[in-house]
Amino acid sequence: MPYVNIKITREEVSKEQKQQLITGATRLLADILGKNPATTFVIIEEVDTDNWGIAGEQVTERRKKGL
Amino acid sequence: MPYVNIKITREEVSKEQKQQLITGATRLLADILGKNPATTFVIIEEVDTDNWGIAGEQVTERRKKGL
Amino acid sequence: MPYVNIKITREEVSKEQKQQLITGATRLLADILGKNPATTFVIIEEVDTDNWGIAGEQVTERRKKGL
Amino acid sequence: MPYVNIKITREEVSKEQKQQLITGATRLLADILGKNPATTFVIIEEVDTDNWGIAGEQVTERRKKGL
Amino acid sequence: MPYVNIKITREEVSKEQKQQLITGATRLLADILGKNPATTFVIIEEVDTDNWGIAGEQVTERRKKGL
Amino acid sequence: MPYVNIKITREEVSKEQKQQLITGATRLLADILGKNPATTFVIIEEVDTDNWGIAGEQVTERRKKGL
């Protein structure tokens, strides 16, 4: 009964891509640990680029620099 | 000083229901563990049905099937 | 399919009390929002008192003061 | 490679304040533990006041009382 | 710069399996969303079976029943 | 009433350093957003180096390489 939480920046992730993340993460837990997909949760959280910092800098600013 | 985080799908949960979840969770920690309500936090996070997967499938799709 | 995460300080919580928290949180989500217990997860995380701060102070120190 | 998650109520936090939180948290981990800013993540999550409870009460209601 | 948090029950997961989860989750984010592995974090949290409930029941008890 | 969760690798962090992280994070929220320290929570989670991956690799292995 694993719980997988994926946090990514909110930058035009499609519904299909989200489904692919859910499928992939569920399969990963089944393949490596034999976990039952029926009780595997995957929760994707999209975070505004103003609200995510790396290297002390907002992702919003990093994107402007092409990072 | 407990911290309770409740994640649910974003599906028309009313302000009153949220208050009931907060009241109930706070009381639970007081009743079972004697925790002080004054320093009990309850945070409710509503997750889009596209962003929540169970059994390898988006909740959006499960709802269409009546699941 | 709710997910409930309860963080408390690690201070001699018994297995029975944990079961009571699980029962109570699962029932709360069923009662207020009609959520299915079969797919309700409750995860309890116990945090060392050195690792939890409130009011800028470790809980370890607060306990010494009777707080 | 620390990960810092800051949850606050959604109450008109500016982009500049978010940058200051990111800068401050990144510096804190560098100063105290010598962590490399290049691999320090800071994620700010803003939570609606209806969805945050303290002392068993929604923050929305507390704000009306001037709390 | 994704952040992936995997919570599983603490039940004899080997170091190699953990590496496989890390590899798989990192690759998933790279394959589906083009995310850079260099700034992808994967954090695995192992939770005691007394501390994880599903269907209102501790996993410890479920394991005794062969669930 | 902010909530700050700091995840770091479990690598000999002292009780004093934890207190410094708590003090620093609490002050940061007070300074930038005017948040009341009395209801600011800081929770530090230490994660085994086998359980933390970056760049697709366990931190345990990275430490052996001097990274």
Tab-separated table of C-alpha atoms in Angstrom:
chain	number	residue	atom	x	y	z
A	1	MET	CA	0.000	0.000	0.000
A	2	PRO	CA	2.568	2.564	-1.015
A	3	TYR	CA	2.016	6.268	-1.174
A	4	VAL	CA	3.922	8.234	-3.801
A	5	ASN	CA	3.923	12.020	-3.766
A	6	ILE	CA	5.422	13.758	-6.785
A	7	LYS	CA	5.985	17.496	-6.572
A	8	ILE	CA	6.770	19.322	-9.803
A	9	THR	CA	6.605	22.905	-10.970
A	10	ARG	CA	3.312	23.961	-12.569
A	11	GLU	CA	4.417	24.258	-16.165
A	12	GLU	CA	1.864	22.866	-18.607
A	13	VAL	CA	1.817	19.231	-17.614
A	14	SER	CA	-0.939	17.537	-19.594
A	15	LYS	CA	-3.549	15.134	-18.290
A	16	GLU	CA	-1.915	12.395	-20.355
A	17	GLN	CA	1.495	13.043	-18.824
A	18	LYS	CA	-0.040	12.853	-15.370
A	19	GLN	CA	-1.593	9.506	-16.258
A	20	GLN	CA	1.838	8.322	-17.440
A	21	LEU	CA	3.425	9.367	-14.145
A	22	ILE	CA	0.702	7.489	-12.246
A	23	THR	CA	1.129	4.389	-14.388
A	24	GLY	CA	4.904	4.477	-14.127
A	25	ALA	CA	5.085	5.012	-10.383
A	26	THR	CA	2.500	2.316	-9.699
A	27	ARG	CA	4.356	-0.151	-11.901
A	28	LEU	CA	7.683	0.721	-10.255
A	29	LEU	CA	6.389	-0.208	-6.804
A	30	ALA	CA	4.865	-3.415	-8.163
A	31	ASP	CA	8.012	-4.404	-10.053
A	32	ILE	CA	10.589	-3.664	-7.361
A	33	LEU	CA	8.693	-4.456	-4.160
A	34	GLY	CA	5.722	-6.509	-5.322
A	35	LYS	CA	3.275	-3.904	-4.045
A	36	ASN	CA	-0.374	-4.285	-5.018
A	37	PRO	CA	-1.440	-1.588	-7.513
A	38	ALA	CA	-4.994	-1.660	-6.101
A	39	THR	CA	-3.750	0.044	-2.943
A	40	THR	CA	-1.017	2.228	-4.431
A	41	PHE	CA	-1.722	5.958	-4.260
A	42	VAL	CA	0.067	8.463	-6.486
A	43	ILE	CA	-0.499	12.153	-5.794
A	44	ILE	CA	0.956	14.804	-8.085
A	45	GLU	CA	1.327	18.299	-6.686
A	46	GLU	CA	2.040	21.182	-9.049
A	47	VAL	CA	3.809	24.110	-7.424
A	48	ASP	CA	3.909	27.639	-8.855
A	49	THR	CA	7.378	28.605	-10.064
A	50	ASP	CA	7.327	31.585	-7.660
A	51	ASN	CA	6.935	29.098	-4.800
A	52	TRP	CA	9.815	26.774	-5.643
A	53	GLY	CA	13.400	27.728	-4.954
A	54	ILE	CA	16.604	25.979	-5.827
A	55	ALA	CA	20.087	27.347	-5.273
A	56	GLY	CA	18.403	30.142	-3.328
A	57	GLU	CA	16.504	31.399	-6.345
A	58	GLN	CA	12.873	31.232	-7.509
A	59	VAL	CA	12.339	28.933	-10.474
A	60	THR	CA	10.482	31.826	-12.145
A	61	GLU	CA	13.762	33.733	-12.319
A	62	ARG	CA	15.759	30.687	-13.348
A	63	ARG	CA	13.419	30.086	-16.286
A	64	LYS	CA	14.060	33.655	-17.522
A	65	LYS	CA	17.755	32.785	-17.630
A	66	GLY	CA	17.067	29.590	-19.537
A	67	LEU	CA	17.905	27.378	-16.556
B	1	MET	CA	1.223	19.897	19.315
B	2	PRO	CA	0.092	17.476	16.642
B	3	TYR	CA	0.008	18.192	12.960
B	4	VAL	CA	-2.690	16.525	10.883
B	5	ASN	CA	-2.596	16.683	7.104
B	6	ILE	CA	-5.663	15.433	5.251
B	7	LYS	CA	-5.438	15.025	1.504
B	8	ILE	CA	-8.681	14.496	-0.399
B	9	THR	CA	-9.770	14.895	-3.991
B	10	ARG	CA	-11.163	18.314	-4.922
B	11	GLU	CA	-14.817	17.416	-5.303
B	12	GLU	CA	-17.126	20.047	-3.838
B	13	VAL	CA	-16.198	19.878	-0.195
B	14	SER	CA	-18.046	22.678	1.598
B	15	LYS	CA	-16.634	25.110	4.129
B	16	GLU	CA	-18.836	23.471	6.777
B	17	GLN	CA	-17.474	20.004	5.992
B	18	LYS	CA	-13.940	21.338	6.281
B	19	GLN	CA	-14.799	22.785	9.699
B	20	GLN	CA	-16.180	19.380	10.712
B	21	LEU	CA	-12.967	17.655	9.632
B	22	ILE	CA	-10.944	20.169	11.652
B	23	THR	CA	-13.158	19.753	14.711
B	24	GLY	CA	-13.113	15.974	14.462
B	25	ALA	CA	-9.373	15.593	13.957
B	26	THR	CA	-8.577	18.014	16.772
B	27	ARG	CA	-10.921	16.173	19.138
B	28	LEU	CA	-9.449	12.807	18.136
B	29	LEU	CA	-5.945	13.863	19.172
B	30	ALA	CA	-7.261	15.321	22.424
B	31	ASP	CA	-9.342	12.241	23.246
B	32	ILE	CA	-6.776	9.547	22.430
B	33	LEU	CA	-3.502	11.238	23.346
B	34	GLY	CA	-4.522	14.167	25.517
B	35	LYS	CA	-3.073	16.657	23.036
B	36	ASN	CA	-3.834	20.337	23.553
B	37	PRO	CA	-6.236	21.662	20.880
B	38	ALA	CA	-4.621	25.122	21.121
B	39	THR	CA	-1.514	23.774	19.412
B	40	THR	CA	-3.128	21.234	17.089
B	41	PHE	CA	-2.859	22.078	13.395
B	42	VAL	CA	-5.145	20.528	10.791
B	43	ILE	CA	-4.387	21.215	7.141
B	44	ILE	CA	-6.705	20.007	4.396
B	45	GLU	CA	-5.282	19.706	0.894
B	46	GLU	CA	-7.628	19.252	-2.048
B	47	VAL	CA	-6.061	17.518	-5.025
B	48	ASP	CA	-7.451	17.652	-8.575
B	49	THR	CA	-8.826	14.309	-9.702
B	50	ASP	CA	-6.371	14.351	-12.648
B	51	ASN	CA	-3.539	14.469	-10.115
B	52	TRP	CA	-4.593	11.538	-7.931
B	53	GLY	CA	-4.079	7.970	-9.025
B	54	ILE	CA	-5.145	4.740	-7.430
B	55	ALA	CA	-4.767	1.302	-8.957
B	56	GLY	CA	-2.689	2.994	-11.636
B	57	GLU	CA	-5.586	5.113	-12.846
B	58	GLN	CA	-6.551	8.783	-12.539
B	59	VAL	CA	-9.510	9.395	-10.248
B	60	THR	CA	-11.038	11.460	-13.082
B	61	GLU	CA	-11.353	8.286	-15.127
B	62	ARG	CA	-12.541	6.223	-12.180
B	63	ARG	CA	-15.355	8.694	-11.521
B	64	LYS	CA	-16.574	8.280	-15.127
B	65	LYS	CA	-16.905	4.548	-14.434
B	66	GLY	CA	-18.812	5.210	-11.233
B	67	LEU	CA	-15.917	4.111	-9.016
C	1	MET	CA	-9.440	7.567	-1.098
C	2	PRO	CA	-8.251	10.010	1.508
C	3	TYR	CA	-4.766	10.154	2.895
C	4	VAL	CA	-4.333	11.259	6.499
C	5	ASN	CA	-0.887	11.983	7.891
C	6	ILE	CA	-0.635	12.528	11.647
C	7	LYS	CA	2.640	13.816	13.035
C	8	ILE	CA	3.119	13.654	16.791
C	9	THR	CA	6.089	13.730	19.117
C	10	ARG	CA	7.601	10.336	19.961
C	11	GLU	CA	6.480	10.026	23.566
C	12	GLU	CA	5.319	6.539	24.447
C	13	VAL	CA	2.319	6.190	22.193
C	14	SER	CA	1.059	2.617	22.495
C	15	LYS	CA	0.064	0.296	19.688
C	16	GLU	CA	-3.534	0.489	20.952
C	17	GLN	CA	-3.546	4.286	20.833
C	18	LYS	CA	-2.242	4.161	17.274
C	19	GLN	CA	-5.065	1.793	16.344
C	20	GLN	CA	-7.528	4.234	17.928
C	21	LEU	CA	-6.119	7.115	15.884
C	22	ILE	CA	-6.436	5.021	12.720
C	23	THR	CA	-9.994	4.007	13.544
C	24	GLY	CA	-11.004	7.542	14.454
C	25	ALA	CA	-9.491	9.227	11.406
C	26	THR	CA	-10.954	6.645	9.038
C	27	ARG	CA	-14.394	7.026	10.586
C	28	LEU	CA	-14.155	10.833	10.425
C	29	LEU	CA	-13.610	10.785	6.672
C	30	ALA	CA	-16.440	8.299	6.212
C	31	ASP	CA	-18.852	10.248	8.413
C	32	ILE	CA	-18.180	13.745	7.054
C	33	LEU	CA	-17.407	13.083	3.401
C	34	GLY	CA	-18.693	9.570	2.785
C	35	LYS	CA	-15.203	8.305	1.943
C	36	ASN	CA	-14.711	4.568	1.595
C	37	PRO	CA	-12.652	3.147	4.499
C	38	ALA	CA	-11.220	0.451	2.209
C	39	THR	CA	-9.156	3.096	0.430
C	40	THR	CA	-8.435	5.416	3.339
C	41	PHE	CA	-4.788	5.547	4.407
C	42	VAL	CA	-3.715	6.801	7.816
C	43	ILE	CA	0.011	7.242	8.453
C	44	ILE	CA	1.310	8.175	11.885
C	45	GLU	CA	4.771	9.694	12.093
C	46	GLU	CA	6.492	9.989	15.462
C	47	VAL	CA	9.063	12.757	15.638
C	48	ASP	CA	11.822	12.963	18.263
C	49	THR	CA	11.274	15.836	20.689
C	50	ASP	CA	14.685	17.254	19.681
C	51	ASN	CA	13.380	17.515	16.122
C	52	TRP	CA	10.134	19.367	16.823
C	53	GLY	CA	10.100	23.050	17.606
C	54	ILE	CA	7.282	25.313	18.624
C	55	ALA	CA	7.623	28.939	19.668
C	56	GLY	CA	11.233	28.657	18.510
C	57	GLU	CA	12.078	26.024	21.113
C	58	GLN	CA	12.694	22.276	21.030
C	59	VAL	CA	9.923	20.242	22.613
C	60	THR	CA	12.633	18.467	24.641
C	61	GLU	CA	13.301	21.739	26.458
C	62	ARG	CA	9.632	22.591	26.788
C	63	ARG	CA	8.955	19.252	28.455
C	64	LYS	CA	11.625	20.035	31.082
C	65	LYS	CA	9.676	23.187	31.903
C	66	GLY	CA	6.447	21.244	32.169
C	67	LEU	CA	5.035	22.708	28.965
D	1	MET	CA	20.740	18.415	-0.334
D	2	PRO	CA	18.075	19.575	2.065
D	3	TYR	CA	14.418	19.890	1.315
D	4	VAL	CA	12.467	22.629	3.077
D	5	ASN	CA	8.692	22.771	2.863
D	6	ILE	CA	7.000	25.872	4.221
D	7	LYS	CA	3.227	25.846	4.575
D	8	ILE	CA	1.506	29.163	5.218
D	9	THR	CA	-2.014	30.476	4.831
D	10	ARG	CA	-2.815	32.059	1.454
D	11	GLU	CA	-3.007	35.686	2.509
D	12	GLU	CA	-1.378	38.031	0.013
D	13	VAL	CA	2.202	36.875	0.180
D	14	SER	CA	4.140	38.745	-2.502
D	15	LYS	CA	6.620	37.285	-4.961
D	16	GLU	CA	9.366	39.262	-3.192
D	17	GLN	CA	8.447	37.803	0.194
D	18	LYS	CA	8.578	34.328	-1.295
D	19	GLN	CA	12.044	35.060	-2.656
D	20	GLN	CA	13.083	36.229	0.822
D	21	LEU	CA	11.803	33.001	2.379
D	22	ILE	CA	13.739	30.983	-0.197
D	23	THR	CA	16.906	32.991	0.371
D	24	GLY	CA	16.602	32.795	4.133
D	25	ALA	CA	15.886	29.079	4.334
D	26	THR	CA	18.690	28.235	1.916
D	27	ARG	CA	21.149	30.364	3.888
D	28	LEU	CA	20.016	28.807	7.169
D	29	LEU	CA	20.867	25.304	5.973
D	30	ALA	CA	24.208	26.497	4.619
D	31	ASP	CA	25.112	28.389	7.791
D	32	ILE	CA	24.101	25.757	10.356
D	33	LEU	CA	24.855	22.522	8.540
D	34	GLY	CA	27.130	23.539	5.692
D	35	LYS	CA	24.613	22.345	3.092
D	36	ASN	CA	25.233	23.226	-0.540
D	37	PRO	CA	22.719	25.834	-1.779
D	38	ALA	CA	22.926	24.365	-5.304
D	39	THR	CA	21.029	21.312	-4.114
D	40	THR	CA	18.756	22.917	-1.529
D	41	PHE	CA	15.065	22.910	-2.425
D	42	VAL	CA	12.573	25.261	-0.808
D	43	ILE	CA	8.892	24.733	-1.576
D	44	ILE	CA	6.262	27.157	-0.309
D	45	GLU	CA	2.697	25.922	-0.120
D	46	GLU	CA	-0.116	28.404	0.405
D	47	VAL	CA	-3.209	26.941	2.026
D	48	ASP	CA	-6.678	28.534	1.908
D	49	THR	CA	-7.778	29.830	5.301
D	50	ASP	CA	-10.855	27.565	5.116
D	51	ASN	CA	-8.487	24.598	4.900
D	52	TRP	CA	-6.279	25.379	7.898
D	53	GLY	CA	-7.463	24.786	11.431
D	54	ILE	CA	-5.850	25.627	14.723
D	55	ALA	CA	-7.444	25.185	18.130
D	56	GLY	CA	-10.218	23.333	16.309
D	57	GLU	CA	-11.238	26.397	14.308
D	58	GLN	CA	-10.819	27.491	10.698
D	59	VAL	CA	-8.362	30.341	10.238
D	60	THR	CA	-11.064	32.109	8.209
D	61	GLU	CA	-13.133	32.406	11.386
D	62	ARG	CA	-10.159	33.342	13.528
D	63	ARG	CA	-9.306	36.202	11.189
D	64	LYS	CA	-12.841	37.602	11.614
D	65	LYS	CA	-12.177	37.735	15.357
D	66	GLY	CA	-8.860	39.483	14.825
D	67	LEU	CA	-6.844	36.437	15.829
E	1	MET	CA	13.759	19.706	-10.205
E	2	PRO	CA	11.147	17.237	-9.110
E	3	TYR	CA	10.746	15.908	-5.611
E	4	VAL	CA	9.453	12.362	-5.205
E	5	ASN	CA	8.483	11.055	-1.789
E	6	ILE	CA	7.752	7.330	-1.526
E	7	LYS	CA	6.226	6.052	1.689
E	8	ILE	CA	6.193	2.299	2.226
E	9	THR	CA	5.851	0.022	5.213
E	10	ARG	CA	9.107	-0.948	6.927
E	11	GLU	CA	9.316	-4.569	5.869
E	12	GLU	CA	12.824	-5.631	4.921
E	13	VAL	CA	13.437	-3.438	1.920
E	14	SER	CA	17.061	-3.918	0.863
E	15	LYS	CA	19.556	-1.230	-0.038
E	16	GLU	CA	19.508	-2.524	-3.618
E	17	GLN	CA	15.734	-2.238	-3.847
E	18	LYS	CA	15.944	1.313	-2.584
E	19	GLN	CA	18.499	2.097	-5.290
E	20	GLN	CA	16.143	0.590	-7.863
E	21	LEU	CA	13.279	2.774	-6.644
E	22	ILE	CA	15.517	5.841	-6.879
E	23	THR	CA	16.689	4.916	-10.368
E	24	GLY	CA	13.182	4.160	-11.564
E	25	ALA	CA	11.549	7.286	-10.180
E	26	THR	CA	14.319	9.524	-11.523
E	27	ARG	CA	14.058	7.942	-14.974
E	28	LEU	CA	10.262	8.265	-14.934
E	29	LEU	CA	10.451	12.030	-14.435
E	30	ALA	CA	13.115	12.336	-17.115
E	31	ASP	CA	11.203	10.188	-19.622
E	32	ILE	CA	7.735	11.700	-19.181
E	33	LEU	CA	8.514	15.329	-18.398
E	34	GLY	CA	12.113	15.772	-19.493
E	35	LYS	CA	13.218	16.615	-15.953
E	36	ASN	CA	16.918	16.812	-15.235
E	37	PRO	CA	18.099	13.873	-13.075
E	38	ALA	CA	20.808	16.067	-11.524
E	39	THR	CA	18.144	17.985	-9.625
E	40	THR	CA	15.657	15.188	-9.014
E	41	PHE	CA	15.260	14.186	-5.358
E	42	VAL	CA	13.804	10.845	-4.320
E	43	ILE	CA	13.130	10.298	-0.624
E	44	ILE	CA	11.970	6.920	0.663
E	45	GLU	CA	10.245	6.836	4.044
E	46	GLU	CA	9.721	3.513	5.773
E	47	VAL	CA	6.800	3.482	8.192
E	48	ASP	CA	6.322	0.916	10.967
E	49	THR	CA	3.389	-1.387	10.291
E	50	ASP	CA	1.827	-0.271	13.611
E	51	ASN	CA	1.803	3.280	12.243
E	52	TRP	CA	0.102	2.611	8.918
E	53	GLY	CA	-3.614	1.986	8.685
E	54	ILE	CA	-5.752	1.016	5.755
E	55	ALA	CA	-9.437	0.140	5.904
E	56	GLY	CA	-9.300	1.332	9.510
E	57	GLU	CA	-6.843	-1.368	10.533
E	58	GLN	CA	-3.135	-1.432	11.364
E	59	VAL	CA	-1.015	-3.134	8.722
E	60	THR	CA	0.517	-5.207	11.548
E	61	GLU	CA	-2.866	-6.866	12.052
E	62	ARG	CA	-3.516	-7.205	8.352
E	63	ARG	CA	-0.230	-9.041	7.895
E	64	LYS	CA	-1.274	-11.577	10.560
E	65	LYS	CA	-4.343	-12.300	8.443
E	66	GLY	CA	-2.239	-12.701	5.314
E	67	LEU	CA	-3.501	-9.453	3.782
F	1	MET	CA	0.759	29.669	12.184
F	2	PRO	CA	3.314	28.451	9.710
F	3	TYR	CA	4.511	24.893	9.427
F	4	VAL	CA	8.101	24.298	8.340
F	5	ASN	CA	9.307	20.818	7.493
F	6	ILE	CA	13.039	20.373	6.983
F	7	LYS	CA	14.265	17.083	5.569
F	8	ILE	CA	17.986	16.384	5.751
F	9	THR	CA	20.143	13.296	5.575
F	10	ARG	CA	20.838	11.597	8.905
F	11	GLU	CA	24.512	12.499	9.305
F	12	GLU	CA	25.408	13.468	12.859
F	13	VAL	CA	23.327	16.558	13.315
F	14	SER	CA	23.639	17.641	16.935
F	15	LYS	CA	20.862	18.693	19.279
F	16	GLU	CA	22.314	22.227	19.260
F	17	GLN	CA	22.252	22.407	15.466
F	18	LYS	CA	18.631	21.311	15.487
F	19	GLN	CA	17.826	24.065	17.955
F	20	GLN	CA	19.567	26.539	15.649
F	21	LEU	CA	17.499	25.376	12.690
F	22	ILE	CA	14.325	25.782	14.750
F	23	THR	CA	15.344	29.246	15.936
F	24	GLY	CA	16.345	30.341	12.458
F	25	ALA	CA	13.250	29.082	10.670
F	26	THR	CA	10.932	30.564	13.286
F	27	ARG	CA	12.679	33.927	13.075
F	28	LEU	CA	12.551	33.847	9.269
F	29	LEU	CA	8.781	33.517	9.244
F	30	ALA	CA	8.448	36.261	11.847
F	31	ASP	CA	10.800	38.625	10.030
F	32	ILE	CA	9.466	38.192	6.489
F	33	LEU	CA	5.766	37.587	7.078
F	34	GLY	CA	5.168	38.770	10.635
F	35	LYS	CA	4.108	35.270	11.724
F	36	ASN	CA	3.679	34.624	15.430
F	37	PRO	CA	6.449	32.354	16.789
F	38	ALA	CA	4.036	30.937	19.394
F	39	THR	CA	2.189	29.091	16.647
F	40	THR	CA	5.088	28.319	14.325
F	41	PHE	CA	5.954	24.629	14.049
F	42	VAL	CA	9.318	23.411	12.794
F	43	ILE	CA	9.742	19.682	12.203
F	44	ILE	CA	13.112	18.231	11.242
F	45	GLU	CA	13.147	14.833	9.571
F	46	GLU	CA	16.403	12.948	9.250
F	47	VAL	CA	16.503	10.483	6.369
F	48	ASP	CA	18.978	7.600	6.069
F	49	THR	CA	21.464	8.124	3.255
F	50	ASP	CA	20.292	4.842	1.681
F	51	ASN	CA	16.819	6.354	1.429
F	52	TRP	CA	17.721	9.625	-0.264
F	53	GLY	CA	18.569	9.782	-3.936
F	54	ILE	CA	19.773	12.635	-6.051
F	55	ALA	CA	20.850	12.401	-9.679
F	56	GLY	CA	19.494	8.858	-9.579
F	57	GLU	CA	22.004	7.747	-6.964
F	58	GLN	CA	21.817	6.958	-3.232
F	59	VAL	CA	23.521	9.551	-1.064
F	60	THR	CA	25.368	6.655	0.613
F	61	GLU	CA	27.193	6.029	-2.655
F	62	ARG	CA	27.742	9.713	-3.342
F	63	ARG	CA	29.396	10.134	0.045
F	64	LYS	CA	31.880	7.354	-0.825
F	65	LYS	CA	32.860	9.398	-3.877
F	66	GLY	CA	33.273	12.528	-1.792
F	67	LEU	CA	30.177	14.190	-3.232
